[in-house]
mmCIF file of N, CA, C and O in Angstrom:
data_model
loop_
_atom_site.group_PDB
_atom_site.id
_atom_site.type_symbol
_atom_site.label_atom_id
_atom_site.label_comp_id
_atom_site.label_asym_id
_atom_site.label_seq_id
_atom_site.Cartn_x
_atom_site.Cartn_y
_atom_site.Cartn_z
ATOM 1 N N MET U 731 122.265 179.488 42.327
ATOM 2 C CA MET U 731 122.633 180.388 43.399
ATOM 3 C C MET U 731 124.014 180.000 43.906
ATOM 4 O O MET U 731 124.374 178.831 43.911
ATOM 5 N N GLY U 732 124.754 180.970 44.317
ATOM 6 C CA GLY U 732 126.057 180.679 44.881
ATOM 7 C C GLY U 732 127.112 181.648 44.412
ATOM 8 O O GLY U 732 126.847 182.606 43.692
ATOM 9 N N LYS U 733 128.311 181.381 44.834
ATOM 10 C CA LYS U 733 129.453 182.236 44.543
ATOM 11 C C LYS U 733 130.454 181.434 43.717
ATOM 12 O O LYS U 733 130.777 180.294 44.061
ATOM 13 N N TRP U 734 130.946 182.034 42.647
ATOM 14 C CA TRP U 734 131.839 181.367 41.720
ATOM 15 C C TRP U 734 133.092 182.212 41.533
ATOM 16 O O TRP U 734 133.013 183.424 41.374
ATOM 17 N N GLU U 735 134.242 181.589 41.516
ATOM 18 C CA GLU U 735 135.507 182.297 41.308
ATOM 19 C C GLU U 735 135.983 182.099 39.879
ATOM 20 O O GLU U 735 135.878 181.005 39.329
ATOM 21 N N TRP U 736 136.529 183.170 39.307
ATOM 22 C CA TRP U 736 137.094 183.121 37.974
ATOM 23 C C TRP U 736 138.376 182.299 38.013
ATOM 24 O O TRP U 736 139.275 182.572 38.791
ATOM 25 N N ILE U 737 138.449 181.290 37.161
ATOM 26 C CA ILE U 737 139.629 180.438 37.062
ATOM 27 C C ILE U 737 140.459 180.836 35.851
ATOM 28 O O ILE U 737 141.667 181.032 35.949
ATOM 29 N N LYS U 738 139.797 180.952 34.683
ATOM 30 C CA LYS U 738 140.507 181.348 33.473
ATOM 31 C C LYS U 738 139.513 181.721 32.392
ATOM 32 O O LYS U 738 138.340 181.349 32.438
ATOM 33 N N THR U 739 139.990 182.460 31.407
ATOM 34 C CA THR U 739 139.243 182.785 30.204
ATOM 35 C C THR U 739 140.065 182.299 29.031
ATOM 36 O O THR U 739 141.241 182.656 28.913
ATOM 37 N N VAL U 740 139.444 181.488 28.183
ATOM 38 C CA VAL U 740 140.137 180.939 27.028
ATOM 39 C C VAL U 740 139.556 181.567 25.771
ATOM 40 O O VAL U 740 138.347 181.534 25.551
ATOM 41 N N THR U 741 140.407 182.169 24.952
ATOM 42 C CA THR U 741 140.009 182.736 23.669
ATOM 43 C C THR U 741 140.819 182.026 22.582
ATOM 44 O O THR U 741 141.753 181.290 22.898
ATOM 45 N N PRO U 742 140.487 182.245 21.326
ATOM 46 C CA PRO U 742 141.283 181.599 20.275
ATOM 47 C C PRO U 742 142.760 182.009 20.284
ATOM 48 O O PRO U 742 143.623 181.246 19.887
ATOM 49 N N SER U 743 143.055 183.200 20.785
ATOM 50 C CA SER U 743 144.442 183.672 20.725
ATOM 51 C C SER U 743 145.227 183.546 22.030
ATOM 52 O O SER U 743 146.453 183.598 22.014
ATOM 53 N N ARG U 744 144.518 183.409 23.164
ATOM 54 C CA ARG U 744 145.262 183.325 24.429
ATOM 55 C C ARG U 744 144.362 182.852 25.568
ATOM 56 O O ARG U 744 143.150 182.814 25.445
ATOM 57 N N THR U 745 144.993 182.537 26.676
ATOM 58 C CA THR U 745 144.300 182.189 27.911
ATOM 59 C C THR U 745 144.745 183.178 28.980
ATOM 60 O O THR U 745 145.945 183.407 29.159
ATOM 61 N N ILE U 746 143.776 183.785 29.668
ATOM 62 C CA ILE U 746 144.113 184.699 30.758
ATOM 63 C C ILE U 746 143.560 184.141 32.059
ATOM 64 O O ILE U 746 142.611 183.363 32.062
ATOM 65 N N SER U 747 144.165 184.545 33.153
ATOM 66 C CA SER U 747 143.781 184.034 34.473
ATOM 67 C C SER U 747 144.069 185.108 35.515
ATOM 68 O O SER U 747 144.695 186.125 35.210
ATOM 69 N N PRO U 748 143.641 184.888 36.756
ATOM 70 C CA PRO U 748 143.970 185.852 37.806
ATOM 71 C C PRO U 748 145.490 186.054 37.945
ATOM 72 O O PRO U 748 145.943 187.164 38.201
ATOM 73 N N GLN U 749 146.264 185.019 37.730
ATOM 74 C CA GLN U 749 147.709 185.123 37.849
ATOM 75 C C GLN U 749 148.310 186.001 36.751
ATOM 76 O O GLN U 749 149.210 186.793 37.009
ATOM 77 N N THR U 750 147.799 185.884 35.517
ATOM 78 C CA THR U 750 148.352 186.684 34.422
ATOM 79 C C THR U 750 147.858 188.125 34.447
ATOM 80 O O THR U 750 148.542 189.020 33.970
ATOM 81 N N GLU U 751 146.673 188.357 35.013
ATOM 82 C CA GLU U 751 146.079 189.694 35.003
ATOM 83 C C GLU U 751 146.318 190.483 36.282
ATOM 84 O O GLU U 751 146.145 191.698 36.314
ATOM 85 N N GLY U 752 146.651 189.804 37.373
ATOM 86 C CA GLY U 752 146.949 190.501 38.621
ATOM 87 C C GLY U 752 145.744 190.868 39.469
ATOM 88 O O GLY U 752 145.832 191.729 40.336
ATOM 89 N N TYR U 753 144.604 190.259 39.239
ATOM 90 C CA TYR U 753 143.423 190.494 40.070
ATOM 91 C C TYR U 753 142.536 189.265 40.065
ATOM 92 O O TYR U 753 142.609 188.423 39.176
ATOM 93 N N ASN U 754 141.663 189.162 41.074
ATOM 94 C CA ASN U 754 140.681 188.083 41.184
ATOM 95 C C ASN U 754 139.308 188.615 40.821
ATOM 96 O O ASN U 754 138.988 189.774 41.089
ATOM 97 N N LEU U 755 138.483 187.770 40.215
ATOM 98 C CA LEU U 755 137.095 188.107 39.921
ATOM 99 C C LEU U 755 136.193 187.064 40.565
ATOM 100 O O LEU U 755 136.507 185.871 40.546
ATOM 101 N N THR U 756 135.083 187.531 41.134
ATOM 102 C CA THR U 756 134.096 186.636 41.730
ATOM 103 C C THR U 756 132.730 187.009 41.176
ATOM 104 O O THR U 756 132.402 188.188 41.024
ATOM 105 N N PHE U 757 131.952 185.996 40.871
ATOM 106 C CA PHE U 757 130.601 186.138 40.339
ATOM 107 C C PHE U 757 129.673 185.546 41.390
ATOM 108 O O PHE U 757 129.873 184.426 41.840
ATOM 109 N N GLN U 758 128.687 186.325 41.830
ATOM 110 C CA GLN U 758 127.772 185.854 42.864
ATOM 111 C C GLN U 758 126.343 185.943 42.358
ATOM 112 O O GLN U 758 125.912 186.985 41.880
ATOM 113 N N HIS U 759 125.619 184.841 42.449
ATOM 114 C CA HIS U 759 124.215 184.781 42.037
ATOM 115 C C HIS U 759 123.403 184.577 43.311
ATOM 116 O O HIS U 759 123.530 183.543 43.961
ATOM 117 N N GLU U 760 122.591 185.561 43.698
ATOM 118 C CA GLU U 760 121.892 185.522 44.990
ATOM 119 C C GLU U 760 120.480 186.077 44.879
ATOM 120 O O GLU U 760 120.061 186.546 43.835
ATOM 121 N N ASN U 761 119.779 186.062 46.005
ATOM 122 C CA ASN U 761 118.457 186.648 46.129
ATOM 123 C C ASN U 761 118.447 187.487 47.396
ATOM 124 O O ASN U 761 118.837 187.010 48.456
ATOM 125 N N ASP U 762 118.023 188.752 47.278
ATOM 126 C CA ASP U 762 118.015 189.654 48.432
ATOM 127 C C ASP U 762 116.645 189.756 49.101
ATOM 128 O O ASP U 762 116.395 190.659 49.891
ATOM 129 N N GLY U 763 115.735 188.819 48.789
ATOM 130 C CA GLY U 763 114.387 188.851 49.347
ATOM 131 C C GLY U 763 113.393 189.540 48.444
ATOM 132 O O GLY U 763 112.190 189.373 48.591
ATOM 133 N N ARG U 764 113.873 190.336 47.505
ATOM 134 C CA ARG U 764 113.011 191.015 46.545
ATOM 135 C C ARG U 764 113.209 190.486 45.131
ATOM 136 O O ARG U 764 112.271 190.427 44.356
ATOM 137 N N SER U 765 114.457 190.130 44.788
ATOM 138 C CA SER U 765 114.748 189.680 43.427
ATOM 139 C C SER U 765 116.046 188.872 43.398
ATOM 140 O O SER U 765 116.876 188.981 44.296
ATOM 141 N N ASP U 766 116.171 188.082 42.329
ATOM 142 C CA ASP U 766 117.436 187.410 42.064
ATOM 143 C C ASP U 766 118.360 188.418 41.400
ATOM 144 O O ASP U 766 117.904 189.276 40.631
ATOM 145 N N TYR U 767 119.636 188.315 41.655
ATOM 146 C CA TYR U 767 120.596 189.235 41.042
ATOM 147 C C TYR U 767 121.941 188.545 40.891
ATOM 148 O O TYR U 767 122.203 187.507 41.494
ATOM 149 N N ILE U 768 122.778 189.150 40.042
ATOM 150 C CA ILE U 768 124.170 188.736 39.960
ATOM 151 C C ILE U 768 125.020 189.929 40.352
ATOM 152 O O ILE U 768 124.667 191.079 40.087
ATOM 153 N N ALA U 769 126.099 189.640 41.024
ATOM 154 C CA ALA U 769 127.026 190.687 41.445
ATOM 155 C C ALA U 769 128.429 190.269 41.040
ATOM 156 O O ALA U 769 128.799 189.105 41.165
ATOM 157 N N TYR U 770 129.190 191.218 40.538
ATOM 158 C CA TYR U 770 130.570 190.973 40.131
ATOM 159 C C TYR U 770 131.500 191.707 41.085
ATOM 160 O O TYR U 770 131.302 192.895 41.374
ATOM 161 N N TYR U 771 132.506 190.995 41.554
ATOM 162 C CA TYR U 771 133.493 191.563 42.465
ATOM 163 C C TYR U 771 134.880 191.442 41.853
ATOM 164 O O TYR U 771 135.229 190.402 41.300
ATOM 165 N N LYS U 772 135.654 192.502 41.942
ATOM 166 C CA LYS U 772 137.051 192.484 41.523
ATOM 167 C C LYS U 772 137.879 192.735 42.778
ATOM 168 O O LYS U 772 137.723 193.771 43.427
ATOM 169 N N ASN U 773 138.721 191.754 43.139
ATOM 170 C CA ASN U 773 139.491 191.824 44.385
ATOM 171 C C ASN U 773 138.589 192.163 45.566
ATOM 172 O O ASN U 773 138.882 193.037 46.369
ATOM 173 N N ASP U 774 137.445 191.503 45.652
ATOM 174 C CA ASP U 774 136.471 191.623 46.743
ATOM 175 C C ASP U 774 135.726 192.952 46.792
ATOM 176 O O ASP U 774 135.026 193.235 47.758
ATOM 177 N N SER U 775 135.840 193.803 45.768
ATOM 178 C CA SER U 775 135.094 195.065 45.704
ATOM 179 C C SER U 775 134.003 194.950 44.639
ATOM 180 O O SER U 775 134.294 194.624 43.483
ATOM 181 N N LEU U 776 132.755 195.218 45.026
ATOM 182 C CA LEU U 776 131.635 195.160 44.096
ATOM 183 C C LEU U 776 131.819 196.205 43.000
ATOM 184 O O LEU U 776 132.050 197.373 43.276
ATOM 185 N N TYR U 777 131.738 195.774 41.737
ATOM 186 C CA TYR U 777 131.809 196.744 40.647
ATOM 187 C C TYR U 777 130.608 196.683 39.703
ATOM 188 O O TYR U 777 130.428 197.567 38.883
ATOM 189 N N ARG U 778 129.739 195.674 39.853
ATOM 190 C CA ARG U 778 128.545 195.619 39.020
ATOM 191 C C ARG U 778 127.513 194.708 39.672
ATOM 192 O O ARG U 778 127.843 193.652 40.172
ATOM 193 N N ARG U 779 126.247 195.148 39.657
ATOM 194 C CA ARG U 779 125.139 194.346 40.189
ATOM 195 C C ARG U 779 123.971 194.492 39.229
ATOM 196 O O ARG U 779 123.559 195.606 38.915
ATOM 197 N N LEU U 780 123.430 193.359 38.755
ATOM 198 C CA LEU U 780 122.335 193.365 37.799
ATOM 199 C C LEU U 780 121.199 192.476 38.298
ATOM 200 O O LEU U 780 121.433 191.358 38.756
ATOM 201 N N VAL U 781 119.961 192.964 38.183
ATOM 202 C CA VAL U 781 118.775 192.220 38.617
ATOM 203 C C VAL U 781 118.301 191.320 37.476
ATOM 204 O O VAL U 781 118.258 191.722 36.316
ATOM 205 N N GLN U 782 117.930 190.093 37.827
ATOM 206 C CA GLN U 782 117.476 189.108 36.840
ATOM 207 C C GLN U 782 116.047 189.390 36.410
ATOM 208 O O GLN U 782 115.183 189.689 37.232
ATOM 209 N N SER U 783 115.792 189.257 35.120
ATOM 210 C CA SER U 783 114.441 189.383 34.576
ATOM 211 C C SER U 783 113.626 188.156 34.965
ATOM 212 O O SER U 783 114.106 187.035 34.897
ATOM 213 N N ARG U 784 112.402 188.370 35.352
ATOM 214 C CA ARG U 784 111.524 187.240 35.678
ATOM 215 C C ARG U 784 110.685 186.817 34.466
ATOM 216 O O ARG U 784 109.898 185.896 34.557
ATOM 217 N N THR U 785 110.862 187.499 33.322
ATOM 218 C CA THR U 785 110.052 187.197 32.150
ATOM 219 C C THR U 785 110.845 186.535 31.034
ATOM 220 O O THR U 785 110.275 186.155 30.020
ATOM 221 N N PHE U 786 112.164 186.401 31.170
ATOM 222 C CA PHE U 786 112.973 185.807 30.105
ATOM 223 C C PHE U 786 113.834 184.684 30.658
ATOM 224 O O PHE U 786 114.591 184.881 31.610
ATOM 225 N N TYR U 787 113.707 183.503 30.049
ATOM 226 C CA TYR U 787 114.497 182.343 30.459
ATOM 227 C C TYR U 787 114.425 181.310 29.341
ATOM 228 O O TYR U 787 113.335 180.987 28.878
ATOM 229 N N GLN U 788 115.580 180.831 28.866
ATOM 230 C CA GLN U 788 115.598 179.796 27.843
ATOM 231 C C GLN U 788 116.521 178.670 28.297
ATOM 232 O O GLN U 788 117.665 178.910 28.678
ATOM 233 N N GLU U 789 116.011 177.455 28.240
ATOM 234 C CA GLU U 789 116.797 176.287 28.637
ATOM 235 C C GLU U 789 116.869 175.322 27.456
ATOM 236 O O GLU U 789 115.882 175.093 26.781
ATOM 237 N N ASN U 790 118.059 174.776 27.213
ATOM 238 C CA ASN U 790 118.236 173.761 26.190
ATOM 239 C C ASN U 790 118.858 172.552 26.876
ATOM 240 O O ASN U 790 120.065 172.501 27.105
ATOM 241 N N ARG U 791 118.026 171.590 27.237
ATOM 242 C CA ARG U 791 118.511 170.421 27.987
ATOM 243 C C ARG U 791 119.445 169.547 27.161
ATOM 244 O O ARG U 791 120.361 168.953 27.692
ATOM 245 N N ALA U 792 119.213 169.479 25.872
ATOM 246 C CA ALA U 792 120.073 168.656 25.020
ATOM 247 C C ALA U 792 121.500 169.204 24.990
ATOM 248 O O ALA U 792 122.466 168.446 24.993
ATOM 249 N N GLN U 793 121.633 170.534 24.961
ATOM 250 C CA GLN U 793 122.961 171.150 24.919
ATOM 251 C C GLN U 793 123.476 171.543 26.305
ATOM 252 O O GLN U 793 124.565 172.084 26.432
ATOM 253 N N LEU U 794 122.667 171.306 27.345
ATOM 254 C CA LEU U 794 123.023 171.649 28.727
ATOM 255 C C LEU U 794 123.348 173.132 28.870
ATOM 256 O O LEU U 794 124.349 173.523 29.462
ATOM 257 N N THR U 795 122.472 173.991 28.310
ATOM 258 C CA THR U 795 122.671 175.436 28.416
ATOM 259 C C THR U 795 121.425 176.113 28.970
ATOM 260 O O THR U 795 120.309 175.617 28.826
ATOM 261 N N ILE U 796 121.650 177.259 29.588
ATOM 262 C CA ILE U 796 120.577 178.116 30.084
ATOM 263 C C ILE U 796 120.944 179.547 29.696
ATOM 264 O O ILE U 796 122.082 179.971 29.879
ATOM 265 N N LEU U 797 119.982 180.281 29.170
ATOM 266 C CA LEU U 797 120.166 181.684 28.824
ATOM 267 C C LEU U 797 119.244 182.502 29.711
ATOM 268 O O LEU U 797 118.038 182.260 29.742
ATOM 269 N N GLU U 798 119.805 183.445 30.474
ATOM 270 C CA GLU U 798 119.018 184.290 31.373
ATOM 271 C C GLU U 798 119.284 185.759 31.079
ATOM 272 O O GLU U 798 120.365 186.126 30.636
ATOM 273 N N GLN U 799 118.269 186.578 31.353
ATOM 274 C CA GLN U 799 118.384 188.018 31.142
ATOM 275 C C GLN U 799 118.570 188.720 32.472
ATOM 276 O O GLN U 799 117.879 188.423 33.455
ATOM 277 N N TYR U 800 119.500 189.665 32.495
ATOM 278 C CA TYR U 800 119.758 190.518 33.654
ATOM 279 C C TYR U 800 119.720 191.954 33.159
ATOM 280 O O TYR U 800 120.643 192.410 32.497
ATOM 281 N N GLU U 801 118.597 192.638 33.438
ATOM 282 C CA GLU U 801 118.337 193.969 32.912
ATOM 283 C C GLU U 801 118.465 193.910 31.394
ATOM 284 O O GLU U 801 117.771 193.138 30.761
ATOM 285 N N SER U 802 119.352 194.670 30.748
ATOM 286 C CA SER U 802 119.447 194.633 29.285
ATOM 287 C C SER U 802 120.533 193.680 28.788
ATOM 288 O O SER U 802 120.818 193.629 27.600
ATOM 289 N N GLN U 803 121.128 192.914 29.680
ATOM 290 C CA GLN U 803 122.215 191.996 29.331
ATOM 291 C C GLN U 803 121.754 190.544 29.474
ATOM 292 O O GLN U 803 120.784 190.259 30.164
ATOM 293 N N HIS U 804 122.482 189.636 28.854
ATOM 294 C CA HIS U 804 122.176 188.212 28.935
ATOM 295 C C HIS U 804 123.432 187.438 29.315
ATOM 296 O O HIS U 804 124.539 187.827 28.967
ATOM 297 N N LEU U 805 123.227 186.331 30.007
ATOM 298 C CA LEU U 805 124.300 185.395 30.341
ATOM 299 C C LEU U 805 123.885 184.017 29.870
ATOM 300 O O LEU U 805 122.726 183.625 30.022
ATOM 301 N N LYS U 806 124.834 183.293 29.317
ATOM 302 C CA LYS U 806 124.583 181.914 28.930
ATOM 303 C C LYS U 806 125.437 181.025 29.819
ATOM 304 O O LYS U 806 126.631 181.257 29.981
ATOM 305 N N TYR U 807 124.799 180.042 30.439
ATOM 306 C CA TYR U 807 125.478 179.092 31.316
ATOM 307 C C TYR U 807 125.643 177.775 30.567
ATOM 308 O O TYR U 807 124.715 177.306 29.912
ATOM 309 N N TYR U 808 126.817 177.193 30.686
ATOM 310 C CA TYR U 808 127.130 175.908 30.061
ATOM 311 C C TYR U 808 127.515 174.940 31.175
ATOM 312 O O TYR U 808 128.381 175.237 31.990
ATOM 313 N N LEU U 809 126.896 173.769 31.182
ATOM 314 C CA LEU U 809 127.195 172.761 32.194
ATOM 315 C C LEU U 809 127.857 171.585 31.508
ATOM 316 O O LEU U 809 127.371 171.083 30.499
ATOM 317 N N SER U 810 128.979 171.134 32.052
ATOM 318 C CA SER U 810 129.594 169.916 31.516
ATOM 319 C C SER U 810 129.452 168.829 32.558
ATOM 320 O O SER U 810 129.446 169.095 33.759
ATOM 321 N N ARG U 811 129.319 167.618 32.095
ATOM 322 C CA ARG U 811 129.103 166.493 33.003
ATOM 323 C C ARG U 811 130.244 165.502 32.888
ATOM 324 O O ARG U 811 130.807 165.306 31.820
ATOM 325 N N GLY U 812 130.514 164.854 33.993
ATOM 326 C CA GLY U 812 131.527 163.804 34.024
ATOM 327 C C GLY U 812 130.963 162.494 33.494
ATOM 328 O O GLY U 812 129.819 162.432 33.041
ATOM 329 N N SER U 813 131.733 161.455 33.570
ATOM 330 C CA SER U 813 131.324 160.160 33.031
ATOM 331 C C SER U 813 130.127 159.565 33.762
ATOM 332 O O SER U 813 129.384 158.774 33.199
ATOM 333 N N ASN U 814 129.884 159.952 35.013
ATOM 334 C CA ASN U 814 128.731 159.423 35.754
ATOM 335 C C ASN U 814 127.527 160.365 35.693
ATOM 336 O O ASN U 814 126.608 160.244 36.470
ATOM 337 N N TYR U 815 127.564 161.335 34.783
ATOM 338 C CA TYR U 815 126.499 162.311 34.547
ATOM 339 C C TYR U 815 126.293 163.290 35.696
ATOM 340 O O TYR U 815 125.314 164.004 35.736
ATOM 341 N N ALA U 816 127.202 163.319 36.636
ATOM 342 C CA ALA U 816 127.133 164.318 37.703
ATOM 343 C C ALA U 816 127.703 165.630 37.168
ATOM 344 O O ALA U 816 128.578 165.639 36.312
ATOM 345 N N SER U 817 127.205 166.747 37.678
ATOM 346 C CA SER U 817 127.726 168.050 37.260
ATOM 347 C C SER U 817 129.198 168.155 37.623
ATOM 348 O O SER U 817 129.592 167.857 38.733
ATOM 349 N N ARG U 818 130.005 168.553 36.652
ATOM 350 C CA ARG U 818 131.436 168.641 36.863
ATOM 351 C C ARG U 818 131.939 170.074 36.839
ATOM 352 O O ARG U 818 132.808 170.455 37.600
ATOM 353 N N GLU U 819 131.388 170.869 35.947
ATOM 354 C CA GLU U 819 131.897 172.215 35.778
ATOM 355 C C GLU U 819 130.812 173.093 35.168
ATOM 356 O O GLU U 819 130.012 172.624 34.366
ATOM 357 N N MET U 820 130.791 174.370 35.571
ATOM 358 C CA MET U 820 129.887 175.325 34.957
ATOM 359 C C MET U 820 130.726 176.424 34.326
ATOM 360 O O MET U 820 131.676 176.900 34.933
ATOM 361 N N GLN U 821 130.382 176.803 33.111
ATOM 362 C CA GLN U 821 131.028 177.913 32.439
ATOM 363 C C GLN U 821 129.956 178.941 32.108
ATOM 364 O O GLN U 821 128.793 178.598 31.930
ATOM 365 N N THR U 822 130.361 180.206 32.048
ATOM 366 C CA THR U 822 129.412 181.254 31.641
ATOM 367 C C THR U 822 130.020 182.075 30.523
ATOM 368 O O THR U 822 131.240 182.158 30.386
ATOM 369 N N SER U 823 129.149 182.669 29.755
ATOM 370 C CA SER U 823 129.598 183.620 28.731
ATOM 371 C C SER U 823 129.902 184.948 29.435
ATOM 372 O O SER U 823 129.603 185.131 30.611
ATOM 373 N N GLU U 824 130.454 185.863 28.682
ATOM 374 C CA GLU U 824 130.526 187.249 29.139
ATOM 375 C C GLU U 824 129.113 187.813 29.057
ATOM 376 O O GLU U 824 128.245 187.251 28.390
ATOM 377 N N LEU U 825 128.846 188.920 29.738
ATOM 378 C CA LEU U 825 127.562 189.593 29.554
ATOM 379 C C LEU U 825 127.434 189.983 28.100
ATOM 380 O O LEU U 825 128.402 190.448 27.489
ATOM 381 N N MET U 826 126.266 189.752 27.510
ATOM 382 C CA MET U 826 126.081 190.034 26.105
ATOM 383 C C MET U 826 124.694 190.604 25.838
ATOM 384 O O MET U 826 123.780 190.412 26.621
ATOM 385 N N THR U 827 124.559 191.305 24.713
ATOM 386 C CA THR U 827 123.289 191.835 24.262
ATOM 387 C C THR U 827 122.792 190.954 23.136
ATOM 388 O O THR U 827 123.552 190.617 22.239
ATOM 389 N N LEU U 828 121.530 190.544 23.198
ATOM 390 C CA LEU U 828 120.957 189.723 22.130
ATOM 391 C C LEU U 828 120.547 190.602 20.959
ATOM 392 O O LEU U 828 120.085 191.726 21.146
ATOM 393 N N TYR U 829 120.707 190.079 19.779
ATOM 394 C CA TYR U 829 120.316 190.806 18.574
ATOM 395 C C TYR U 829 119.159 190.120 17.907
ATOM 396 O O TYR U 829 119.011 188.949 17.959
#
């Protein structure tokens, strides 16, 4: 749960960021009392909200990943740890469809 700001996207061919693209993105994972959801904001304006599935969840502790379903889309979370095993950074995939 919480609010996360987009810092950068790294692809094999380039790195993009709010500075290079001219806008900010925020990802919010919350609960409205009825369901968990994720909301995407571009320059503080909501442009997408998806409800989390309560029947699909995959965790891989060895790889420090979690795969969750939001309606017909999926997100994969990656956690990296520092030298003292404390959480250092979280990365997410783009919304994706499983095949």
